Coordinates of C-alpha atoms in Angstrom, one line a residue:
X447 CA 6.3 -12.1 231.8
X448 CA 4.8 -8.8 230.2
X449 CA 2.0 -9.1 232.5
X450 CA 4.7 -9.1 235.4
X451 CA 6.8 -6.3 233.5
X452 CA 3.7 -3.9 233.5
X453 CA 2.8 -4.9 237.3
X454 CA 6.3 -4.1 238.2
X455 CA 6.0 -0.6 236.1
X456 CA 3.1 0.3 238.2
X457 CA 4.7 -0.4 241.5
X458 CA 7.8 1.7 240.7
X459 CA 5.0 4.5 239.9
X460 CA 3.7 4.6 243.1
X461 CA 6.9 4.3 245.6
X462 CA 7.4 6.5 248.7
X463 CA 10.1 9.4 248.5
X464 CA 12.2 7.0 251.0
X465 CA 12.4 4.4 248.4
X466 CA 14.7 4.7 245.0
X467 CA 12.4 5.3 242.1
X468 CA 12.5 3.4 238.9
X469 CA 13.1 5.2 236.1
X470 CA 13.6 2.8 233.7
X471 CA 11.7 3.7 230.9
X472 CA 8.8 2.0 230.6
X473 CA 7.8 -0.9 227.4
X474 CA 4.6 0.4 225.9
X475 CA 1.5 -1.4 226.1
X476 CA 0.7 -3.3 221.9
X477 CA -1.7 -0.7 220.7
X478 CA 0.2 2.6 222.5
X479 CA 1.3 3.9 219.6
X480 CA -1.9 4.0 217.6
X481 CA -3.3 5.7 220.8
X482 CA -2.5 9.5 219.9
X483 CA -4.3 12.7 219.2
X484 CA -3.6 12.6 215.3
X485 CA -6.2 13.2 212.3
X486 CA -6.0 10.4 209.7
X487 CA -4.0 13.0 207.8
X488 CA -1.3 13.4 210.3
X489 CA -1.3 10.0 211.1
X490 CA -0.8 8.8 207.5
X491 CA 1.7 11.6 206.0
X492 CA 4.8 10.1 207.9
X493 CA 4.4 6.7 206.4
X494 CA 4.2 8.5 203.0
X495 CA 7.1 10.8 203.4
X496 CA 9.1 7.4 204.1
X497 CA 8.4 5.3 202.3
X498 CA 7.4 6.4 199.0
X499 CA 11.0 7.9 197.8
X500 CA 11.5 3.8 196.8
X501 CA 9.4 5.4 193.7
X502 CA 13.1 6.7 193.0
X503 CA 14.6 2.8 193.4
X504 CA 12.1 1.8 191.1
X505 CA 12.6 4.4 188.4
X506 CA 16.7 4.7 188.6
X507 CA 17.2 0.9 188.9
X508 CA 14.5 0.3 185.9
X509 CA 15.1 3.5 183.1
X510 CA 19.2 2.3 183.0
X511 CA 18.1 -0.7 180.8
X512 CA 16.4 1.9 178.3
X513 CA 19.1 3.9 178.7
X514 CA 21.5 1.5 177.9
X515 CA 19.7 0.7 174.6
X516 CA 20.0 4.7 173.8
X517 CA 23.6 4.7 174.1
X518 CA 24.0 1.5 172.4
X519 CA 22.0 3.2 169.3
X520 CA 24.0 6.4 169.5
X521 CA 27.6 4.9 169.5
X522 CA 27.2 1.5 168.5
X523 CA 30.2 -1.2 169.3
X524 CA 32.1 1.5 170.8
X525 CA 29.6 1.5 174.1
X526 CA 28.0 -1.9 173.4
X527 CA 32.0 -3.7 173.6
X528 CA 33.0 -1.4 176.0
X529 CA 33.2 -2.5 179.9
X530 CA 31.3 0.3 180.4
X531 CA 28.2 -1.4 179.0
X532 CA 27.8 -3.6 182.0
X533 CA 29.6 -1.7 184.3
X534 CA 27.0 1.5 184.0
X535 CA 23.7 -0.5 184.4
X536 CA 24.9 -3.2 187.1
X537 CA 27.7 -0.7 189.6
X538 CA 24.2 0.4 191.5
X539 CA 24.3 -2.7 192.5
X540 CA 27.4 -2.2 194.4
X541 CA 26.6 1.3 195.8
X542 CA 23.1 0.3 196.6
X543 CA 24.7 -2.8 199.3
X544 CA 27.0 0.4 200.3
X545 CA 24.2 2.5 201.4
X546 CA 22.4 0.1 202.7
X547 CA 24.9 -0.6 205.1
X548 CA 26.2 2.9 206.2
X549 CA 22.0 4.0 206.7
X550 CA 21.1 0.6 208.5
X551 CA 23.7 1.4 211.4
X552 CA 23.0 5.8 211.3
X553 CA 19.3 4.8 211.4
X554 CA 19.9 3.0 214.3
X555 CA 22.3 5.2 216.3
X556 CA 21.7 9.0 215.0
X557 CA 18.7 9.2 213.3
X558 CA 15.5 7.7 211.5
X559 CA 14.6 11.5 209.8
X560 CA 18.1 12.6 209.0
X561 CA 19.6 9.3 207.6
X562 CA 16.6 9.7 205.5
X563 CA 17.0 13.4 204.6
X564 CA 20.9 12.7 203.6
X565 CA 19.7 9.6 201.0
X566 CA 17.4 12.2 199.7
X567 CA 20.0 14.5 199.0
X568 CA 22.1 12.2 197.2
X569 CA 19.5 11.3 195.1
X570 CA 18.9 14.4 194.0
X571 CA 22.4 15.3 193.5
X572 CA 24.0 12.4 191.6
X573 CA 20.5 11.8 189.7
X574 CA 21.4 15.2 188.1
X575 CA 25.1 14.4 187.6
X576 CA 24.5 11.3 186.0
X577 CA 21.8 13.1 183.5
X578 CA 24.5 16.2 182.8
X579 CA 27.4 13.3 182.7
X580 CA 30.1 15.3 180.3
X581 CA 33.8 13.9 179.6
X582 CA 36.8 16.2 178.9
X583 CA 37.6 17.5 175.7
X584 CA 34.1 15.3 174.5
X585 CA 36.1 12.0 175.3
X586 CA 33.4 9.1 174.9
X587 CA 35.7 7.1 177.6
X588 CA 35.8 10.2 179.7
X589 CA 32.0 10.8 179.6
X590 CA 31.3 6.6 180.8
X591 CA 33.5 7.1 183.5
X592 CA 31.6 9.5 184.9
X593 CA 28.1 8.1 184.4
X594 CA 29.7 4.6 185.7
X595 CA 30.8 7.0 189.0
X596 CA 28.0 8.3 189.1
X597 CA 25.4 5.8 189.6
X598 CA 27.8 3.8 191.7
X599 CA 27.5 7.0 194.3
X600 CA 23.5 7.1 193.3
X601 CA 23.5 3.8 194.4
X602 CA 24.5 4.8 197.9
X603 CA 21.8 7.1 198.3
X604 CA 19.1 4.2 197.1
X605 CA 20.0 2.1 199.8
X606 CA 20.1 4.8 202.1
X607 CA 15.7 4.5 201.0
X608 CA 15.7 1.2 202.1
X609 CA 16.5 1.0 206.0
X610 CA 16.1 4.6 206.7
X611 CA 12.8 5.0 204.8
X612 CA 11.4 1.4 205.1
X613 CA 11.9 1.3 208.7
X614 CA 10.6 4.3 209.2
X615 CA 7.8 3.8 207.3
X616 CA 6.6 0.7 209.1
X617 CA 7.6 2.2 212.6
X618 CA 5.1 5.3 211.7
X619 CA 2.4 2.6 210.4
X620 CA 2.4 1.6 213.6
X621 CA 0.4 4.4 214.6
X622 CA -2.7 3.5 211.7
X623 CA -5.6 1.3 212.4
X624 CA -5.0 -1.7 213.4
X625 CA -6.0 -4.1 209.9
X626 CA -4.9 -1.7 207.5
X627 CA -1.3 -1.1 208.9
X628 CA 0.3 -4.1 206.6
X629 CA -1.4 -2.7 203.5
X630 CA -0.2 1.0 204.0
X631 CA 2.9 -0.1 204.6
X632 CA 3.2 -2.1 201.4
X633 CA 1.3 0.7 199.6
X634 CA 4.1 3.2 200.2
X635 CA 7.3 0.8 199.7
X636 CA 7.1 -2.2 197.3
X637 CA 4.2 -0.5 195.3
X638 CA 6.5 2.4 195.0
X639 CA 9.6 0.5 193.6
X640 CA 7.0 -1.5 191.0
X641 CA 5.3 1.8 190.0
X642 CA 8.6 3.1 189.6
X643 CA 9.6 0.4 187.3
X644 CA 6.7 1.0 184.8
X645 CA 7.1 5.2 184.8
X646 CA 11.1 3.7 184.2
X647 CA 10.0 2.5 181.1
X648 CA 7.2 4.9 179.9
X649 CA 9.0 8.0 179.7
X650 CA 11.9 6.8 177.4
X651 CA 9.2 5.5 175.3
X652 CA 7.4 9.6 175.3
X653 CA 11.1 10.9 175.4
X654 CA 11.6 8.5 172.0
X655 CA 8.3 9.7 170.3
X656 CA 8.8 13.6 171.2
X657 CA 12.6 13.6 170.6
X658 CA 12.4 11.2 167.6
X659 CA 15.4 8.4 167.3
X660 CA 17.6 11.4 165.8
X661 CA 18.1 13.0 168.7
X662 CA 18.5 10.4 171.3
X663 CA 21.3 12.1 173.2
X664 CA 18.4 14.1 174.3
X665 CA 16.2 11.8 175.1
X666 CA 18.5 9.6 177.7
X667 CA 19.7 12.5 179.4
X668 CA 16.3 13.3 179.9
X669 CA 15.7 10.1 181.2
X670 CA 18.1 10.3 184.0
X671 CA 17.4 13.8 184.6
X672 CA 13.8 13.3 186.0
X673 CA 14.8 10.8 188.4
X674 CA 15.5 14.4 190.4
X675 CA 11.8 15.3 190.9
X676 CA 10.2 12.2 192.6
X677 CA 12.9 12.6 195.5
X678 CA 12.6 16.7 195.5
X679 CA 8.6 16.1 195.6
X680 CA 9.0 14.4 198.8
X681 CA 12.0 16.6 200.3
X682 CA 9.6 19.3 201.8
X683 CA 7.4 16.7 203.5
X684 CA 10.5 14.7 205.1
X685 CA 11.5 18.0 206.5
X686 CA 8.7 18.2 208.6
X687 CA 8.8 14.5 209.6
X688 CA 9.6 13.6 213.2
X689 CA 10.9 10.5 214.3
X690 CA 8.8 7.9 214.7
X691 CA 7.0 7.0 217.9
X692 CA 8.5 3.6 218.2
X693 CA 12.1 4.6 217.4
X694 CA 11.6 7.3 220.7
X695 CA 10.6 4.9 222.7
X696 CA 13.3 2.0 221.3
X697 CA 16.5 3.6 220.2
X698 CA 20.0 2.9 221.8
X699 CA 21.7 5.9 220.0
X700 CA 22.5 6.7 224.1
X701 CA 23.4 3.3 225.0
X702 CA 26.0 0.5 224.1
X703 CA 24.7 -1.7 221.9
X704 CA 24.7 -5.4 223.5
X705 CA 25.9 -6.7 220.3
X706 CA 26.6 -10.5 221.4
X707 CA 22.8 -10.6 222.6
X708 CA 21.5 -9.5 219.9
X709 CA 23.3 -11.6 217.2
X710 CA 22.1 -14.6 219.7
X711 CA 18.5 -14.0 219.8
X712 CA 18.3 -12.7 216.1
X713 CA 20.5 -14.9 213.9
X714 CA 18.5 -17.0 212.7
X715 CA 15.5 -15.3 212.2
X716 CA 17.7 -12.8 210.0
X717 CA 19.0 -15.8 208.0
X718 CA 15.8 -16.9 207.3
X719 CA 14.6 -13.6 206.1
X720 CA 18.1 -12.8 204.3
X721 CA 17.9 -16.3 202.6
X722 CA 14.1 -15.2 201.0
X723 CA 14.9 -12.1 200.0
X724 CA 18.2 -13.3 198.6
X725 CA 15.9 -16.5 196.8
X726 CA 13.3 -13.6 195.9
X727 CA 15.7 -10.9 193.9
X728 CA 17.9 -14.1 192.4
X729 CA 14.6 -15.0 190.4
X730 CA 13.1 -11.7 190.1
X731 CA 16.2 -9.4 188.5
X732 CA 16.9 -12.8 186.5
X733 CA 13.8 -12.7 184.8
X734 CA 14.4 -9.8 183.4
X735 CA 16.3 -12.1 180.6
X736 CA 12.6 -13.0 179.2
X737 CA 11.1 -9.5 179.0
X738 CA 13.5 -9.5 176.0
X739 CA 13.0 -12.6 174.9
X740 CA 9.6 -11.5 174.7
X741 CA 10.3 -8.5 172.7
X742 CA 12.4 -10.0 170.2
X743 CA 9.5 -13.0 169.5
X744 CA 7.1 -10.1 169.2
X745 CA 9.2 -7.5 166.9
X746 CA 11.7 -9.7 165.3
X747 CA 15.6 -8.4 164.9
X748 CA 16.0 -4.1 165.3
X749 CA 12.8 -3.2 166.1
X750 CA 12.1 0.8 166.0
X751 CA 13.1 1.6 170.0
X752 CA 9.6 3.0 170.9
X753 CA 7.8 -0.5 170.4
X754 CA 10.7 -2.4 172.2
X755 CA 10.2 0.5 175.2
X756 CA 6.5 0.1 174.6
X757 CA 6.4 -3.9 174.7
X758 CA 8.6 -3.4 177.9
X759 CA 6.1 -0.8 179.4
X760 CA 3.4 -3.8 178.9
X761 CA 5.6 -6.8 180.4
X762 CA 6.2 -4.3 183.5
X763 CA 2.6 -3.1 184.4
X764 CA 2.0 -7.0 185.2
X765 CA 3.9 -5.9 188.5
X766 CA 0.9 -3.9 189.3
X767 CA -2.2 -6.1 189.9
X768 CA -0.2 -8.4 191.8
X769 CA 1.8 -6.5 194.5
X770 CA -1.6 -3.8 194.9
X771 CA -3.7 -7.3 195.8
X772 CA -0.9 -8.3 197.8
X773 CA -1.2 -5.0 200.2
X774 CA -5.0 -6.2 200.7
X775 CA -4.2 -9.6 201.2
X776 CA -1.1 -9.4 204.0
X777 CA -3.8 -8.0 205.8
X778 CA -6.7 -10.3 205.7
X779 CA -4.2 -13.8 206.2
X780 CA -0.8 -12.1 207.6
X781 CA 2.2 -11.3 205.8
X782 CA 3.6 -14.8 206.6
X783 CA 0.9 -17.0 204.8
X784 CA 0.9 -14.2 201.6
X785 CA 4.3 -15.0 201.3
X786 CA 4.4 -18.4 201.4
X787 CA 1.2 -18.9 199.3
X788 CA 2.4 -15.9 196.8
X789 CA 5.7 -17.8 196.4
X790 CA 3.9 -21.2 196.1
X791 CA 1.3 -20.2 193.5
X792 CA 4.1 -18.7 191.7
X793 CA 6.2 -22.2 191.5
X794 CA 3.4 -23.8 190.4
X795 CA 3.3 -21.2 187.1
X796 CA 7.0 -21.0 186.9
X797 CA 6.6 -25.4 186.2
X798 CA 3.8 -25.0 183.8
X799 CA 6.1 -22.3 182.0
X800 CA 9.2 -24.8 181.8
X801 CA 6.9 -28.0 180.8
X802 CA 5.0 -25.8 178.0
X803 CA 8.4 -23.1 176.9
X804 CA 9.2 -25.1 173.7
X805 CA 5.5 -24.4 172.8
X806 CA 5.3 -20.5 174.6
X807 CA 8.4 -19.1 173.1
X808 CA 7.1 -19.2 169.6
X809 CA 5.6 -16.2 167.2
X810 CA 2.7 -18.0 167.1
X811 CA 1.9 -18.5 170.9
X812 CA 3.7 -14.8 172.0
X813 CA 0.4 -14.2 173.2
X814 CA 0.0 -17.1 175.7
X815 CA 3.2 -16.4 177.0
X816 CA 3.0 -12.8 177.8
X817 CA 0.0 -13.7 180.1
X818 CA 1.5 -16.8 181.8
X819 CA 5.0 -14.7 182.3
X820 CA 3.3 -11.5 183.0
X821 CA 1.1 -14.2 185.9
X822 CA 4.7 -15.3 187.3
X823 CA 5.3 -12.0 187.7
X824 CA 2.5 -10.5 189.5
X825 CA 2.1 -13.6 191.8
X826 CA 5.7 -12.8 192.8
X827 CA 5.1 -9.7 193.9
X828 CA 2.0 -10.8 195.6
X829 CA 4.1 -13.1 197.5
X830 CA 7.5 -12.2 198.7
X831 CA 7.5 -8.9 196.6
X832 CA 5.2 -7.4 199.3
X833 CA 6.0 -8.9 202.4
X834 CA 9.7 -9.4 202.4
X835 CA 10.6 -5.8 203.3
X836 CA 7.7 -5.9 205.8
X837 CA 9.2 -9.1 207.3
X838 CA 12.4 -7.5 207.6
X839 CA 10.9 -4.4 209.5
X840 CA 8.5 -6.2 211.7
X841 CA 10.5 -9.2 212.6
X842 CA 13.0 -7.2 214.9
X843 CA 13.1 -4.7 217.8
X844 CA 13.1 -1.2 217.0
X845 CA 16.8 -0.7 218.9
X846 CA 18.6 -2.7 216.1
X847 CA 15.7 -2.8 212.9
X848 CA 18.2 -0.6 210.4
X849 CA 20.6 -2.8 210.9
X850 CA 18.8 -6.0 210.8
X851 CA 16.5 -5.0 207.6
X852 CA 19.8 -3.1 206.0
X853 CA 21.5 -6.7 206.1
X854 CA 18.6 -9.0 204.8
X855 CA 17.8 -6.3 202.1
X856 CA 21.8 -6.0 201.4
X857 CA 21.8 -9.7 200.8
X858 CA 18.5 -9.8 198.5
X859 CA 20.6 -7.4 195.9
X860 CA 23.4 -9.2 196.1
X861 CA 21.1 -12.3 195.0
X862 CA 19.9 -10.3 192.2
X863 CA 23.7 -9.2 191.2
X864 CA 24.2 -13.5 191.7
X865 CA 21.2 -14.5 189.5
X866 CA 22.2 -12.3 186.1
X867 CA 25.3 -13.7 186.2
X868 CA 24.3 -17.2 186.6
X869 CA 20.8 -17.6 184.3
X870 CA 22.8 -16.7 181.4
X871 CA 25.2 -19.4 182.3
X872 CA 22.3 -21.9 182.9
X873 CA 21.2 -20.8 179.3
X874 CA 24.5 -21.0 177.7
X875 CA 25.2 -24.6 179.1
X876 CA 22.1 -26.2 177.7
X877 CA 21.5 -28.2 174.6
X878 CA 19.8 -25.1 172.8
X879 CA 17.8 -22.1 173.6
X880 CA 14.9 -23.9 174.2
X881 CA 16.3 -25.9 176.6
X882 CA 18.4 -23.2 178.5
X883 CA 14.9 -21.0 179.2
X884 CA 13.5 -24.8 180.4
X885 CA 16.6 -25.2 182.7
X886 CA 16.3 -21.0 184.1
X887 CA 12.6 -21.8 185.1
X888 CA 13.3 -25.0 186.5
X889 CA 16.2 -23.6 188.7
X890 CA 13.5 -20.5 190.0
X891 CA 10.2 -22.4 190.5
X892 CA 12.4 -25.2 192.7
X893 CA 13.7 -22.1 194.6
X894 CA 10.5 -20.5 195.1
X895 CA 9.2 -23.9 196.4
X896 CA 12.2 -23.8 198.7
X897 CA 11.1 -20.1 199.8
X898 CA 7.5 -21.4 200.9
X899 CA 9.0 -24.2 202.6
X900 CA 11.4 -21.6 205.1
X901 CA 8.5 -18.8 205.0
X902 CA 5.9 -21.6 206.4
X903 CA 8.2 -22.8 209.3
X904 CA 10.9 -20.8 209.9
X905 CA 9.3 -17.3 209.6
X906 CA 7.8 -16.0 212.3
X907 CA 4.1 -14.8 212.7
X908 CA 3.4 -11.0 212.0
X909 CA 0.6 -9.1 213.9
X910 CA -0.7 -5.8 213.4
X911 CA 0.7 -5.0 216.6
X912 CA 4.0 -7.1 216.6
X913 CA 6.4 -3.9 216.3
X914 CA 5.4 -3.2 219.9
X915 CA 5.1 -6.7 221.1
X916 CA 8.2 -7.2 219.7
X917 CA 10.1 -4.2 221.5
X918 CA 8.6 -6.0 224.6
X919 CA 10.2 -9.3 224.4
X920 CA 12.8 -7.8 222.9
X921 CA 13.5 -5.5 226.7
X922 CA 12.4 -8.6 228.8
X923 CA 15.0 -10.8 226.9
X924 CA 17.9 -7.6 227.4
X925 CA 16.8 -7.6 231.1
X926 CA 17.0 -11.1 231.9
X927 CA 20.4 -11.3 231.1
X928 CA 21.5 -8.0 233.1
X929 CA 21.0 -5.1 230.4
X930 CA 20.8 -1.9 231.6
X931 CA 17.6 -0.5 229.7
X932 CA 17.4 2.8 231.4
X933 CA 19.2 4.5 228.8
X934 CA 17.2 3.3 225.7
X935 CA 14.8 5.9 224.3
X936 CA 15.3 9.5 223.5
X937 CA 16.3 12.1 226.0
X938 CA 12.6 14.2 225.8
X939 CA 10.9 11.2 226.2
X940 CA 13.0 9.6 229.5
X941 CA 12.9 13.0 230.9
X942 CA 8.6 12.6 230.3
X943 CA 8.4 9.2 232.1
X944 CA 10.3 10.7 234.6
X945 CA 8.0 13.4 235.2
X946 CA 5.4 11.1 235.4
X947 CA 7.3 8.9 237.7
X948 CA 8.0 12.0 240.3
X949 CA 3.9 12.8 239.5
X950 CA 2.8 9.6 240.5
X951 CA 4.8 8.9 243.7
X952 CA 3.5 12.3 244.9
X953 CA 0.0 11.4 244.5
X954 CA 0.9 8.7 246.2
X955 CA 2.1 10.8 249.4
X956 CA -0.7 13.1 249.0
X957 CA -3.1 10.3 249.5
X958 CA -0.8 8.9 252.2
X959 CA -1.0 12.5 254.6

């Protein structure tokens, strides 16, 4: 069928004047995109510009935690039995699903760049609210009303990052050599968000030693406060940033969106993708419960705040080796077989944790349980850490991919919000403690066997080149059932392949006389 598609293109190129010319825009041929007249440099930049603000995901969703602790220090049961307490670290949630949402569909139908460019600007601007967070007349309740706002409205412009700068990131990846596209991609997106993590913990811990615990009011504030320059660094560059090659060629901002076909011939590939990444954050966010577990084995009860910070630094750079591998290795097997295997391997730690917890979780064995925790950890970002975003961007058309990744990633947090509120209710429920942290890593390594088991037969295969192949079936499946494609793409680029159109077909009567 493609080969007929392209034969047909060529005819239409070469018509007489006294037949209608086609001026359908023509599907581009798989490598296309990486055929342009870019340096290295230019070729690379775009991908950076979009995807790297999820450094800003990464440090806003992470430093919260510290900054909880802060506040808890600073006004004791006041903050710590307030609804505020919960409300301030877990309402990004919410606004995070929200901006996710509202960028997946103006990604789609305005603009890659400037639906990127607005969750930039909110970033910036409610990172610095949150940091200068004041309430009237110095009211304590006034003052976490506003943070709690706040980051709720912060959280808008984080999943803004996610469809808007993911998407575009993979769509400008396509233009990179073919082999390393998967690791760039994952290099400037889930690396990001994991590096953002450990910076999210480091600087309360410098803030702590500069400002003393004295003058913690300072320090959290602080803490908030820089969340402003990683989006500000990257401001200038997604200025310059056109939209992507791909999203030219693809878009239906100019066309009606054939909504019933595409909810038939995506459905289920976006529930298997949604169900991963919803399995994937459920386990991941959860986990969290241990890295304080860990903390209070290793320090005891009130530990001075810079070696709790510091411990937590530790337990978060096990992110690192894993999800940097992982960039390498979606390249050399696929994203689809890192997944699974990633998710696999990290079952098969996650049962060796539950068998061997009564024995981990003691003072004397802290040591073996950092590494076999900090192990589950990196493997997971190996695995579906990686290459669940880049399933999500790759696995659709480039007409509808904001919308589609904006869903699947929408439906991962909302698995995360899910799995704090039910592991402490597994842990509750059991006999004892020891038996509640059994029971949490029985109830993830089963799911992460699950997650193999849908990304080994119900996820689709993932080529360097399937964003183009992709758009291709994607037309030939929109024309066989009587979709007007002539509209899809950008006006500068229909009015081109028109030009070339009108070009060719005089040639042809040149030739003809």
């Amino acid at each position: 069928m493609k080969d007929t598609m392209a034969q047909d293109n060529s005819a239409a190129a070469v018509t007489t004047s006294d037949e209608p010319v086609d001026r359908t825009l023509s599907p581009p041929d798989t490598e296309a995109l990486a055929h342009t007249n870019k340096s290295r440099w230019e070729r690379l930049w775009p991908s950076l510009a979009c995807g790297a603000g999820l450094f800003s995901d990464g440090y806003l969703n992470g430093v919260i935690g510290q900054v909880n602790t802060m506040l808890s220090q600073i006004y004791g049961s006041k903050y710590s039995d307030s609804a505020a307490y919960s409300n301030v670290a877990s309402i990004v949630f919410a606004g995070t699903v929200v901006g996710m949402l509202i960028f997946g569909y103006t990604s789609d139908h305005y603009s890659r760049k400037w639906s990127l460019m607005a969750s930039t600007i909110i970033l910036i601007i409610f990172a610095a609210l949150a940091a200068g967070a004041w309430g009237a007349h110095h009211s304590l309740g006034g003052m976490l009303a506003a943070l709690t706002a706040y980051r709720f409205l912060l959280g808008i412009g984080i999943g803004g990052e996610y469809p808007a700068g993911s998407v575009a990131c993979a769509e400008s990846s396509g233009e990179l050599k073919a082999g390393t596209r998967n690791r760039w991609f994952i290099l400037f997106t889930n690396v990001q968000i994991d590096f953002g993590f450990v910076i999210s913990a480091f600087v309360p811990l410098v803030l702590v030693w500069i400002c003393g615990e004295d003058h913690l009011r300072a320090a959290w504030r602080i803490s908030l406060g820089l969340g402003v320059i990683p989006p500000m660094s990257l401001f200038y560059l997604r200025l310059k940033l056109q939209e992507p090659e791909a999203y030219k060629r693809e878009t239906m901002k100019r066309a009606r969106t054939p909504w019933l076909l595409v909810i038939k011939y995506y459905w289920w590939r976006l529930f298997i993708v949604s169900a991963i990444w919803f399995i994937y954050d459920f386990s991941a966010y959860s986990f969290g419960i241990y890295s304080s577990k860990i903390v209070d084995i290793i320090l005891g009860s009130s530990p001075p705040l810079w070696k709790s910070f510091g411990w937590t630094t530790v337990i978060y750079l096990f992110y690192m080796p894993g999800c940097i591998l992982g960039s390498f290795v979606s390249d050399w097997i696929g994203p689809r077989a890192t997944l699974a295997y990633g998710v696999l391997a990290q079952a098969i730690v996650g049962f060796i944790m539950a068998g061997c917890y009564n024995l981990l979780a003691t003072p004397s064995h802290v040591a073996g349980f950092v590494v076999v925790y900090g192990i589950f950890l990196s493997l997971g970002e190996l695995g579906p850490g990686d290459n669940i975003g880049l399933a999500a961007s790759k696995t659709c058309a480039t007409s509808v991919r904001g919308q589609y990744y904006a869903i699947a990633a929408a439906l991962g947090k909302v698995g995360a919000f899910v799995g704090t509120k039910v592991f402490p209710i597994i842990i509750s429920n059991a006999p004892n403690e020891a038996t509640g942290g059994q029971h949490a890593f029985w109830v993830s390594s089963s799911l992460c066997v699950f997650s193999a088991f849908l990304a080994f037969f119900c996820l689709p295969h993932i080529a360097q080149d399937t964003i183009v192949t992709e758009d291709i079936r994607f037309r030939e499946y929109l024309l066989q059932h009587g979709y007007d494609t002539s509209k899809m793409g950008v006006v500068e680029l229909q009015a081109e392949s028109v030009m070339n159109v009108d070009q060719a077909a005089e040639g042809e009567m040149t030739e003809k006389s």
